[in-house]
PDB file of N, CA, C and O and ligand atoms in Angstrom:
ATOM      1  N   MET A 240     108.645 149.870  92.800  1.00  0.00           N
ATOM      2  CA  MET A 240     108.439 148.923  92.417  1.00  0.00           C
ATOM      3  C   MET A 240     109.859 148.234  92.752  1.00  0.00           C
ATOM      4  O   MET A 240     110.871 148.669  92.237  1.00  0.00           O
ATOM      5  N   ARG A 241     109.535 146.664  93.093  1.00  0.00           N
ATOM      6  CA  ARG A 241     110.763 146.256  93.618  1.00  0.00           C
ATOM      7  C   ARG A 241     111.017 144.949  92.304  1.00  0.00           C
ATOM      8  O   ARG A 241     110.307 144.667  91.524  1.00  0.00           O
ATOM      9  N   ARG A 242     112.339 145.138  91.818  1.00  0.00           N
ATOM     10  CA  ARG A 242     113.197 144.570  90.869  1.00  0.00           C
ATOM     11  C   ARG A 242     113.853 143.284  91.573  1.00  0.00           C
ATOM     12  O   ARG A 242     114.472 143.477  92.301  1.00  0.00           O
ATOM     13  N   SER A 243     113.862 142.201  91.053  1.00  0.00           N
ATOM     14  CA  SER A 243     114.225 140.979  91.186  1.00  0.00           C
ATOM     15  C   SER A 243     115.364 140.585  89.969  1.00  0.00           C
ATOM     16  O   SER A 243     115.163 140.327  88.814  1.00  0.00           O
ATOM     17  N   VAL A 244     116.461 140.143  90.518  1.00  0.00           N
ATOM     18  CA  VAL A 244     117.344 139.505  89.118  1.00  0.00           C
ATOM     19  C   VAL A 244     118.051 138.512  89.446  1.00  0.00           C
ATOM     20  O   VAL A 244     117.927 137.989  90.794  1.00  0.00           O
ATOM     21  N   LEU A 245     117.374 137.086  88.668  1.00  0.00           N
ATOM     22  CA  LEU A 245     117.949 135.663  88.946  1.00  0.00           C
ATOM     23  C   LEU A 245     118.506 135.377  87.933  1.00  0.00           C
ATOM     24  O   LEU A 245     118.759 135.771  86.482  1.00  0.00           O
ATOM     25  N   ARG A 246     119.650 134.814  88.472  1.00  0.00           N
ATOM     26  CA  ARG A 246     120.641 134.149  87.474  1.00  0.00           C
ATOM     27  C   ARG A 246     120.321 132.737  87.589  1.00  0.00           C
ATOM     28  O   ARG A 246     120.674 131.983  88.345  1.00  0.00           O
ATOM     29  N   PHE A 247     120.307 132.374  86.323  1.00  0.00           N
ATOM     30  CA  PHE A 247     120.427 131.016  85.714  1.00  0.00           C
ATOM     31  C   PHE A 247     121.655 130.447  85.805  1.00  0.00           C
ATOM     32  O   PHE A 247     122.659 131.032  84.281  1.00  0.00           O
ATOM     33  N   VAL A 248     121.626 129.165  86.193  1.00  0.00           N
ATOM     34  CA  VAL A 248     123.429 128.668  85.494  1.00  0.00           C
ATOM     35  C   VAL A 248     122.723 127.248  85.130  1.00  0.00           C
ATOM     36  O   VAL A 248     121.829 126.659  85.367  1.00  0.00           O
ATOM     37  N   ALA A 249     123.363 127.099  83.987  1.00  0.00           N
ATOM     38  CA  ALA A 249     122.764 125.379  83.378  1.00  0.00           C
ATOM     39  C   ALA A 249     123.789 124.340  84.401  1.00  0.00           C
ATOM     40  O   ALA A 249     125.196 124.407  85.206  1.00  0.00           O
ATOM     41  N   TRP A 250     122.917 123.338  84.494  1.00  0.00           N
ATOM     42  CA  TRP A 250     123.275 122.093  85.483  1.00  0.00           C
ATOM     43  C   TRP A 250     122.836 121.083  84.567  1.00  0.00           C
ATOM     44  O   TRP A 250     122.149 121.119  83.710  1.00  0.00           O
ATOM     45  N   THR A 251     123.693 119.955  85.028  1.00  0.00           N
ATOM     46  CA  THR A 251     123.306 118.762  83.885  1.00  0.00           C
ATOM     47  C   THR A 251     123.179 117.586  85.001  1.00  0.00           C
ATOM     48  O   THR A 251     123.893 117.807  86.761  1.00  0.00           O
ATOM     49  N   ILE A 252     122.469 116.779  85.213  1.00  0.00           N
ATOM     50  CA  ILE A 252     122.174 115.336  85.979  1.00  0.00           C
ATOM     51  C   ILE A 252     122.621 114.459  85.533  1.00  0.00           C
ATOM     52  O   ILE A 252     122.151 113.980  84.189  1.00  0.00           O
ATOM     53  N   ALA A 253     123.109 113.361  86.450  1.00  0.00           N
ATOM     54  CA  ALA A 253     123.235 111.843  85.886  1.00  0.00           C
ATOM     55  C   ALA A 253     123.437 110.891  87.158  1.00  0.00           C
ATOM     56  O   ALA A 253     123.396 111.794  88.079  1.00  0.00           O
ATOM     57  N   PRO A 254     123.323 109.674  86.789  1.00  0.00           N
ATOM     58  CA  PRO A 254     123.201 109.094  87.886  1.00  0.00           C
ATOM     59  C   PRO A 254     124.422 108.895  88.895  1.00  0.00           C
ATOM     60  O   PRO A 254     125.772 108.961  88.180  1.00  0.00           O
ATOM     61  N   HIS A 255     124.528 108.935  89.996  1.00  0.00           N
ATOM     62  CA  HIS A 255     125.267 108.929  90.704  1.00  0.00           C
ATOM     63  C   HIS A 255     126.254 107.698  91.103  1.00  0.00           C
ATOM     64  O   HIS A 255     125.328 106.909  91.985  1.00  0.00           O
ATOM     65  N   GLN A 256     127.398 107.472  90.264  1.00  0.00           N
ATOM     66  CA  GLN A 256     127.988 106.375  90.799  1.00  0.00           C
ATOM     67  C   GLN A 256     129.083 106.526  91.232  1.00  0.00           C
ATOM     68  O   GLN A 256     130.244 105.536  91.217  1.00  0.00           O
ATOM     69  N   GLU A 257     129.662 107.538  92.361  1.00  0.00           N
ATOM     70  CA  GLU A 257     130.811 107.309  92.783  1.00  0.00           C
ATOM     71  C   GLU A 257     130.603 106.762  94.220  1.00  0.00           C
ATOM     72  O   GLU A 257     129.785 106.150  94.558  1.00  0.00           O
ATOM     73  N   PRO A 258     131.688 106.122  94.618  1.00  0.00           N
ATOM     74  CA  PRO A 258     131.779 105.425  95.725  1.00  0.00           C
ATOM     75  C   PRO A 258     131.070 105.883  97.077  1.00  0.00           C
ATOM     76  O   PRO A 258     130.758 104.863  97.753  1.00  0.00           O
ATOM     77  N   ASP A 259     130.955 107.190  97.266  1.00  0.00           N
ATOM     78  CA  ASP A 259     130.305 107.492  98.262  1.00  0.00           C
ATOM     79  C   ASP A 259     128.478 107.886  97.843  1.00  0.00           C
ATOM     80  O   ASP A 259     127.843 108.062  98.409  1.00  0.00           O
ATOM     81  N   ALA A 260     128.436 106.940  96.566  1.00  0.00           N
ATOM     82  CA  ALA A 260     127.138 107.524  96.504  1.00  0.00           C
ATOM     83  C   ALA A 260     125.872 106.534  97.249  1.00  0.00           C
ATOM     84  O   ALA A 260     126.147 105.273  97.550  1.00  0.00           O
ATOM     85  N   GLU A 261     124.764 106.925  97.405  1.00  0.00           N
ATOM     86  CA  GLU A 261     123.828 105.743  98.483  1.00  0.00           C
ATOM     87  C   GLU A 261     123.740 104.470  97.202  1.00  0.00           C
ATOM     88  O   GLU A 261     123.686 104.712  96.084  1.00  0.00           O
ATOM     89  N   PRO A 262     122.861 103.566  97.926  1.00  0.00           N
ATOM     90  CA  PRO A 262     123.291 102.700  96.883  1.00  0.00           C
ATOM     91  C   PRO A 262     121.599 102.729  96.296  1.00  0.00           C
ATOM     92  O   PRO A 262     120.669 103.380  96.578  1.00  0.00           O
ATOM     93  N   ILE A 263     121.872 101.604  94.983  1.00  0.00           N
ATOM     94  CA  ILE A 263     120.837 101.411  94.326  1.00  0.00           C
ATOM     95  C   ILE A 263     119.677 100.444  95.241  1.00  0.00           C
ATOM     96  O   ILE A 263     120.451  99.129  95.659  1.00  0.00           O
ATOM     97  N   THR A 264     118.366 100.540  95.496  1.00  0.00           N
ATOM     98  CA  THR A 264     117.821  99.642  96.242  1.00  0.00           C
ATOM     99  C   THR A 264     116.309  99.381  95.486  1.00  0.00           C
ATOM    100  O   THR A 264     116.018 100.066  94.351  1.00  0.00           O
ATOM    101  N   HIS A 265     116.222  97.838  95.631  1.00  0.00           N
ATOM    102  CA  HIS A 265     114.804  97.770  95.218  1.00  0.00           C
ATOM    103  C   HIS A 265     113.708  96.954  96.449  1.00  0.00           C
ATOM    104  O   HIS A 265     114.005  96.756  97.105  1.00  0.00           O
ATOM    105  N   ALA A 266     112.571  97.751  95.990  1.00  0.00           N
ATOM    106  CA  ALA A 266     111.634  97.355  97.066  1.00  0.00           C
ATOM    107  C   ALA A 266     110.348  97.097  96.024  1.00  0.00           C
ATOM    108  O   ALA A 266     110.374  97.393  94.963  1.00  0.00           O
ATOM    109  N   MET A 267     109.136  95.859  96.676  1.00  0.00           N
ATOM    110  CA  MET A 267     108.267  95.855  96.400  1.00  0.00           C
ATOM    111  C   MET A 267     107.042  96.211  97.265  1.00  0.00           C
ATOM    112  O   MET A 267     106.757  96.103  98.124  1.00  0.00           O
ATOM    113  N   GLN A 268     105.674  96.780  96.341  1.00  0.00           N
ATOM    114  CA  GLN A 268     104.538  97.256  97.565  1.00  0.00           C
ATOM    115  C   GLN A 268     103.635  96.385  96.359  1.00  0.00           C
ATOM    116  O   GLN A 268     103.479  96.358  94.941  1.00  0.00           O
ATOM    117  N   CYS A 269     102.862  95.740  97.441  1.00  0.00           N
ATOM    118  CA  CYS A 269     101.679  95.313  97.144  1.00  0.00           C
ATOM    119  C   CYS A 269     100.816  96.303  96.452  1.00  0.00           C
ATOM    120  O   CYS A 269     100.179  97.395  97.614  1.00  0.00           O
ATOM    121  N   ALA A 270     100.361  96.280  95.146  1.00  0.00           N
ATOM    122  CA  ALA A 270      99.239  97.331  94.366  1.00  0.00           C
ATOM    123  C   ALA A 270      97.848  97.274  95.428  1.00  0.00           C
ATOM    124  O   ALA A 270      96.940  98.144  95.376  1.00  0.00           O
ATOM    125  N   ALA A 271      97.792  96.172  95.767  1.00  0.00           N
ATOM    126  CA  ALA A 271      96.147  95.839  96.328  1.00  0.00           C
ATOM    127  C   ALA A 271      96.055  96.570  97.651  1.00  0.00           C
ATOM    128  O   ALA A 271      95.191  97.066  98.155  1.00  0.00           O
ATOM    129  N   CYS A 272      96.904  96.610  98.466  1.00  0.00           N
ATOM    130  CA  CYS A 272      96.773  96.814 100.075  1.00  0.00           C
ATOM    131  C   CYS A 272      97.791  98.019 100.535  1.00  0.00           C
ATOM    132  O   CYS A 272      97.767  98.387 101.546  1.00  0.00           O
ATOM    133  N   GLY A 273      98.759  97.640  99.154  1.00  0.00           N
ATOM    134  CA  GLY A 273     100.187  99.077 100.033  1.00  0.00           C
ATOM    135  C   GLY A 273     101.132  98.601 100.593  1.00  0.00           C
ATOM    136  O   GLY A 273     102.568  99.392 101.200  1.00  0.00           O
ATOM    137  N   GLU A 274     101.226  97.309 101.245  1.00  0.00           N
ATOM    138  CA  GLU A 274     102.265  96.858 102.249  1.00  0.00           C
ATOM    139  C   GLU A 274     103.254  96.997 101.399  1.00  0.00           C
ATOM    140  O   GLU A 274     103.300  95.967 100.378  1.00  0.00           O
ATOM    141  N   LYS A 275     104.849  97.353 101.944  1.00  0.00           N
ATOM    142  CA  LYS A 275     105.827  97.427 101.217  1.00  0.00           C
ATOM    143  C   LYS A 275     106.916  96.173 101.727  1.00  0.00           C
ATOM    144  O   LYS A 275     106.855  96.336 102.832  1.00  0.00           O
ATOM    145  N   SER A 276     107.891  95.652 100.922  1.00  0.00           N
ATOM    146  CA  SER A 276     109.060  95.041 101.587  1.00  0.00           C
ATOM    147  C   SER A 276     109.944  96.111 101.963  1.00  0.00           C
ATOM    148  O   SER A 276     110.001  97.284 101.626  1.00  0.00           O
ATOM    149  N   LEU A 277     111.149  95.822 102.418  1.00  0.00           N
ATOM    150  CA  LEU A 277     112.019  96.330 103.168  1.00  0.00           C
ATOM    151  C   LEU A 277     112.734  96.328 101.625  1.00  0.00           C
ATOM    152  O   LEU A 277     112.784  95.994 100.568  1.00  0.00           O
ATOM    153  N   PRO A 278     113.326  97.449 101.671  1.00  0.00           N
ATOM    154  CA  PRO A 278     114.530  97.938 100.031  1.00  0.00           C
ATOM    155  C   PRO A 278     115.765  97.155 100.096  1.00  0.00           C
ATOM    156  O   PRO A 278     116.123  97.169 101.500  1.00  0.00           O
ATOM    157  N   PHE A 279     115.916  96.221  99.135  1.00  0.00           N
ATOM    158  CA  PHE A 279     117.236  95.679  99.370  1.00  0.00           C
ATOM    159  C   PHE A 279     118.203  96.124  98.262  1.00  0.00           C
ATOM    160  O   PHE A 279     117.846  96.966  97.088  1.00  0.00           O
ATOM    161  N   GLU A 280     119.394  96.115  98.824  1.00  0.00           N
ATOM    162  CA  GLU A 280     120.357  96.926  97.721  1.00  0.00           C
ATOM    163  C   GLU A 280     120.694  95.831  96.980  1.00  0.00           C
ATOM    164  O   GLU A 280     121.570  94.553  96.870  1.00  0.00           O
ATOM    165  N   GLU A 281     121.092  96.721  95.249  1.00  0.00           N
ATOM    166  CA  GLU A 281     121.146  96.233  94.030  1.00  0.00           C
ATOM    167  C   GLU A 281     120.482  94.704  93.869  1.00  0.00           C
ATOM    168  O   GLU A 281     120.536  94.691  92.408  1.00  0.00           O
ATOM    169  N   GLU A 282     120.260  93.807  94.329  1.00  0.00           N
ATOM    170  CA  GLU A 282     119.419  92.862  93.812  1.00  0.00           C
ATOM    171  C   GLU A 282     118.038  92.537  94.001  1.00  0.00           C
ATOM    172  O   GLU A 282     117.139  93.183  95.025  1.00  0.00           O
ATOM    173  N   VAL A 283     117.123  92.387  93.000  1.00  0.00           N
ATOM    174  CA  VAL A 283     115.619  92.664  92.825  1.00  0.00           C
ATOM    175  C   VAL A 283     115.141  91.158  93.796  1.00  0.00           C
ATOM    176  O   VAL A 283     114.100  91.054  94.130  1.00  0.00           O
ATOM    177  N   GLU A 284     115.799  89.949  93.637  1.00  0.00           N
ATOM    178  CA  GLU A 284     115.569  88.830  94.053  1.00  0.00           C
ATOM    179  C   GLU A 284     114.690  88.991  95.437  1.00  0.00           C
ATOM    180  O   GLU A 284     113.716  88.502  95.368  1.00  0.00           O
ATOM    181  N   PRO A 285     115.569  89.559  96.277  1.00  0.00           N
ATOM    182  CA  PRO A 285     114.886  89.677  97.579  1.00  0.00           C
ATOM    183  C   PRO A 285     113.328  90.025  97.672  1.00  0.00           C
ATOM    184  O   PRO A 285     112.787  89.721  98.192  1.00  0.00           O
ATOM    185  N   ALA A 286     112.825  91.466  96.665  1.00  0.00           N
ATOM    186  CA  ALA A 286     111.976  91.783  97.118  1.00  0.00           C
ATOM    187  C   ALA A 286     110.676  90.674  96.179  1.00  0.00           C
ATOM    188  O   ALA A 286     109.768  90.774  96.339  1.00  0.00           O
ATOM    189  N   GLN A 287     111.373  90.357  95.131  1.00  0.00           N
ATOM    190  CA  GLN A 287     110.280  89.460  94.630  1.00  0.00           C
ATOM    191  C   GLN A 287     109.802  88.472  95.332  1.00  0.00           C
ATOM    192  O   GLN A 287     108.959  87.904  95.449  1.00  0.00           O
ATOM    193  N   LEU A 288     111.316  87.909  96.370  1.00  0.00           N
ATOM    194  CA  LEU A 288     110.344  86.726  97.068  1.00  0.00           C
ATOM    195  C   LEU A 288     109.627  87.155  98.173  1.00  0.00           C
ATOM    196  O   LEU A 288     108.657  86.548  98.510  1.00  0.00           O
ATOM    197  N   TRP A 289     109.807  88.488  98.748  1.00  0.00           N
ATOM    198  CA  TRP A 289     108.622  89.202  99.599  1.00  0.00           C
ATOM    199  C   TRP A 289     107.356  89.040  98.921  1.00  0.00           C
ATOM    200  O   TRP A 289     106.467  88.331  99.578  1.00  0.00           O
ATOM    201  N   ALA A 290     107.109  89.383  97.677  1.00  0.00           N
ATOM    202  CA  ALA A 290     106.255  89.374  96.744  1.00  0.00           C
ATOM    203  C   ALA A 290     105.005  88.115  96.671  1.00  0.00           C
ATOM    204  O   ALA A 290     103.980  87.550  96.973  1.00  0.00           O
ATOM    205  N   LEU A 291     106.233  86.975  96.726  1.00  0.00           N
ATOM    206  CA  LEU A 291     105.681  86.055  96.289  1.00  0.00           C
ATOM    207  C   LEU A 291     105.118  85.596  97.689  1.00  0.00           C
ATOM    208  O   LEU A 291     104.236  84.635  98.138  1.00  0.00           O
ATOM    209  N   LYS A 292     106.169  85.560  99.222  1.00  0.00           N
ATOM    210  CA  LYS A 292     105.509  85.091  99.999  1.00  0.00           C
ATOM    211  C   LYS A 292     104.057  86.202 100.738  1.00  0.00           C
ATOM    212  O   LYS A 292     102.855  85.359 101.073  1.00  0.00           O
ATOM    213  N   HIS A 293     104.007  87.317  99.874  1.00  0.00           N
ATOM    214  CA  HIS A 293     102.695  88.031 100.177  1.00  0.00           C
ATOM    215  C   HIS A 293     101.670  87.641  99.754  1.00  0.00           C
ATOM    216  O   HIS A 293     100.359  87.264 100.052  1.00  0.00           O
ATOM    217  N   ALA A 294     101.674  86.850  98.345  1.00  0.00           N
ATOM    218  CA  ALA A 294     100.940  86.404  97.562  1.00  0.00           C
ATOM    219  C   ALA A 294     100.242  85.644  98.224  1.00  0.00           C
ATOM    220  O   ALA A 294      98.996  85.113  98.337  1.00  0.00           O
ATOM    221  N   GLY A 295     101.336  84.758  98.630  1.00  0.00           N
ATOM    222  CA  GLY A 295     100.339  83.491  99.496  1.00  0.00           C
ATOM    223  C   GLY A 295      99.730  83.301 100.421  1.00  0.00           C
ATOM    224  O   GLY A 295      98.826  82.810 100.776  1.00  0.00           O
ATOM    225  N   ARG A 296     100.169  84.432 101.141  1.00  0.00           N
ATOM    226  CA  ARG A 296      99.893  84.795 102.681  1.00  0.00           C
ATOM    227  C   ARG A 296      98.181  85.301 102.329  1.00  0.00           C
ATOM    228  O   ARG A 296      97.221  85.110 103.111  1.00  0.00           O
ATOM    229  N   THR A 297      98.218  86.303 101.074  1.00  0.00           N
ATOM    230  CA  THR A 297      96.942  87.293 100.929  1.00  0.00           C
ATOM    231  C   THR A 297      96.120  87.339  99.694  1.00  0.00           C
ATOM    232  O   THR A 297      94.652  87.619  99.732  1.00  0.00           O
ATOM    233  N   ARG A 298      96.692  86.049  98.560  1.00  0.00           N
ATOM    234  CA  ARG A 298      95.874  86.308  97.441  1.00  0.00           C
ATOM    235  C   ARG A 298      96.270  87.683  96.746  1.00  0.00           C
ATOM    236  O   ARG A 298      95.522  87.379  95.859  1.00  0.00           O
ATOM    237  N   HIS A 299      97.101  88.454  97.244  1.00  0.00           N
ATOM    238  CA  HIS A 299      96.917  89.664  96.598  1.00  0.00           C
ATOM    239  C   HIS A 299      97.993  89.395  95.023  1.00  0.00           C
ATOM    240  O   HIS A 299      99.131  89.095  95.409  1.00  0.00           O
ATOM    241  N   ASP A 300      97.347  89.905  94.101  1.00  0.00           N
ATOM    242  CA  ASP A 300      98.372  89.371  92.967  1.00  0.00           C
ATOM    243  C   ASP A 300      99.071  90.553  92.013  1.00  0.00           C
ATOM    244  O   ASP A 300      99.512  90.340  90.692  1.00  0.00           O
ATOM    245  N   ALA A 301      98.726  91.992  92.553  1.00  0.00           N
ATOM    246  CA  ALA A 301      99.751  93.348  91.523  1.00  0.00           C
ATOM    247  C   ALA A 301     100.565  93.629  92.699  1.00  0.00           C
ATOM    248  O   ALA A 301     100.332  94.000  93.759  1.00  0.00           O
ATOM    249  N   TYR A 302     102.038  93.783  92.043  1.00  0.00           N
ATOM    250  CA  TYR A 302     102.685  94.327  92.823  1.00  0.00           C
ATOM    251  C   TYR A 302     103.417  95.534  91.922  1.00  0.00           C
ATOM    252  O   TYR A 302     103.285  95.541  90.781  1.00  0.00           O
ATOM    253  N   ARG A 303     104.012  96.523  92.127  1.00  0.00           N
ATOM    254  CA  ARG A 303     104.654  97.526  91.896  1.00  0.00           C
ATOM    255  C   ARG A 303     106.281  97.498  92.145  1.00  0.00           C
ATOM    256  O   ARG A 303     106.508  97.341  93.701  1.00  0.00           O
ATOM    257  N   GLU A 304     107.122  97.779  91.316  1.00  0.00           N
ATOM    258  CA  GLU A 304     108.619  97.378  91.909  1.00  0.00           C
ATOM    259  C   GLU A 304     109.091  99.083  92.099  1.00  0.00           C
ATOM    260  O   GLU A 304     108.532  99.713  91.258  1.00  0.00           O
ATOM    261  N   ILE A 305     109.584  99.316  93.499  1.00  0.00           N
ATOM    262  CA  ILE A 305     110.267 100.778  93.741  1.00  0.00           C
ATOM    263  C   ILE A 305     111.846 100.492  93.390  1.00  0.00           C
ATOM    264  O   ILE A 305     112.171  99.832  94.390  1.00  0.00           O
ATOM    265  N   ILE A 306     112.255 101.206  92.857  1.00  0.00           N
ATOM    266  CA  ILE A 306     113.635 101.472  92.350  1.00  0.00           C
ATOM    267  C   ILE A 306     113.892 103.036  93.017  1.00  0.00           C
ATOM    268  O   ILE A 306     113.546 103.519  92.292  1.00  0.00           O
ATOM    269  N   THR A 307     114.841 102.614  94.077  1.00  0.00           N
ATOM    270  CA  THR A 307     115.465 104.197  94.738  1.00  0.00           C
ATOM    271  C   THR A 307     116.959 104.410  93.780  1.00  0.00           C
ATOM    272  O   THR A 307     117.826 103.474  94.186  1.00  0.00           O
ATOM    273  N   ARG A 308     117.280 104.776  92.643  1.00  0.00           N
ATOM    274  CA  ARG A 308     118.764 105.423  92.313  1.00  0.00           C
ATOM    275  C   ARG A 308     119.252 106.882  92.636  1.00  0.00           C
ATOM    276  O   ARG A 308     118.420 107.690  92.339  1.00  0.00           O
ATOM    277  N   PRO A 309     120.263 106.816  93.183  1.00  0.00           N
ATOM    278  CA  PRO A 309     120.837 108.065  93.556  1.00  0.00           C
ATOM    279  C   PRO A 309     121.128 109.248  92.161  1.00  0.00           C
ATOM    280  O   PRO A 309     121.747 108.144  90.975  1.00  0.00           O
ATOM    281  N   TRP A 310     120.748 110.375  91.957  1.00  0.00           N
ATOM    282  CA  TRP A 310     121.490 111.036  90.773  1.00  0.00           C
ATOM    283  C   TRP A 310     121.988 112.080  91.566  1.00  0.00           C
ATOM    284  O   TRP A 310     121.920 112.763  92.509  1.00  0.00           O
ATOM    285  N   ARG A 311     123.071 112.995  90.788  1.00  0.00           N
ATOM    286  CA  ARG A 311     124.026 114.360  91.064  1.00  0.00           C
ATOM    287  C   ARG A 311     123.661 115.018  90.001  1.00  0.00           C
ATOM    288  O   ARG A 311     124.083 115.010  89.123  1.00  0.00           O
ATOM    289  N   ALA A 312     123.010 115.964  90.719  1.00  0.00           N
ATOM    290  CA  ALA A 312     123.747 117.438  89.733  1.00  0.00           C
ATOM    291  C   ALA A 312     124.976 118.121  90.004  1.00  0.00           C
ATOM    292  O   ALA A 312     125.304 118.234  90.705  1.00  0.00           O
ATOM    293  N   VAL A 313     125.134 118.442  88.869  1.00  0.00           N
ATOM    294  CA  VAL A 313     126.698 119.423  88.588  1.00  0.00           C
ATOM    295  C   VAL A 313     126.389 120.257  87.761  1.00  0.00           C
ATOM    296  O   VAL A 313     125.662 120.492  86.561  1.00  0.00           O
ATOM    297  N   PRO A 314     126.871 121.453  88.132  1.00  0.00           N
ATOM    298  CA  PRO A 314     127.090 122.637  87.090  1.00  0.00           C
ATOM    299  C   PRO A 314     127.613 122.428  85.615  1.00  0.00           C
ATOM    300  O   PRO A 314     128.454 121.476  85.506  1.00  0.00           O
ATOM    301  N   ALA A 315     126.947 122.800  84.637  1.00  0.00           N
ATOM    302  CA  ALA A 315     127.367 122.129  83.065  1.00  0.00           C
ATOM    303  C   ALA A 315     128.964 122.715  82.699  1.00  0.00           C
ATOM    304  O   ALA A 315     129.652 123.787  83.432  1.00  0.00           O
ATOM    305  N   GLU A 316     129.474 122.055  81.920  1.00  0.00           N
ATOM    306  CA  GLU A 316     130.837 122.817  82.081  1.00  0.00           C
ATOM    307  C   GLU A 316     130.831 123.852  81.253  1.00  0.00           C
ATOM    308  O   GLU A 316     129.890 124.507  80.610  1.00  0.00           O
ATOM    309  N   GLY A 317     131.918 124.535  81.833  1.00  0.00           N
ATOM    310  CA  GLY A 317     132.202 125.950  81.467  1.00  0.00           C
ATOM    311  C   GLY A 317     131.530 127.158  82.640  1.00  0.00           C
ATOM    312  O   GLY A 317     131.529 128.398  82.282  1.00  0.00           O
ATOM    313  N   ALA A 318     130.174 126.558  83.167  1.00  0.00           N
ATOM    314  CA  ALA A 318     129.258 127.179  83.831  1.00  0.00           C
ATOM    315  C   ALA A 318     130.293 127.364  85.539  1.00  0.00           C
ATOM    316  O   ALA A 318     130.766 126.640  85.972  1.00  0.00           O
ATOM    317  N   SER A 319     129.804 128.421  85.701  1.00  0.00           N
ATOM    318  CA  SER A 319     130.419 129.212  87.020  1.00  0.00           C
ATOM    319  C   SER A 319     129.377 128.911  87.960  1.00  0.00           C
ATOM    320  O   SER A 319     128.142 129.066  87.822  1.00  0.00           O
ATOM    321  N   ARG A 320     130.076 128.436  89.553  1.00  0.00           N
ATOM    322  CA  ARG A 320     128.903 128.485  90.542  1.00  0.00           C
ATOM    323  C   ARG A 320     128.085 129.530  90.824  1.00  0.00           C
ATOM    324  O   ARG A 320     128.712 130.666  90.974  1.00  0.00           O
TER     325      ARG A 320
HETATM  326 ZN1  LIG B 507      98.427  92.841  99.444  1.00  0.00          ZN
END
């Protein structure tokens, strides 16, 4: 019989806010046809403007906001790697 030993290490996870973190981005996706705006860094207004233009052109009126937020996992305090 083969035995495996797994070592569990506690980790914590938090939003990555260091200078080298990827930017937070906002995009908008049309719920009717699936078309998506580009991702815009930090501000939601450009994504909202895209949705308004899309609504004016297509009459599609339901949208979902797609927020991309970087997170970072690190070993918990006192845990060895
Ligand atoms: Zn659409």
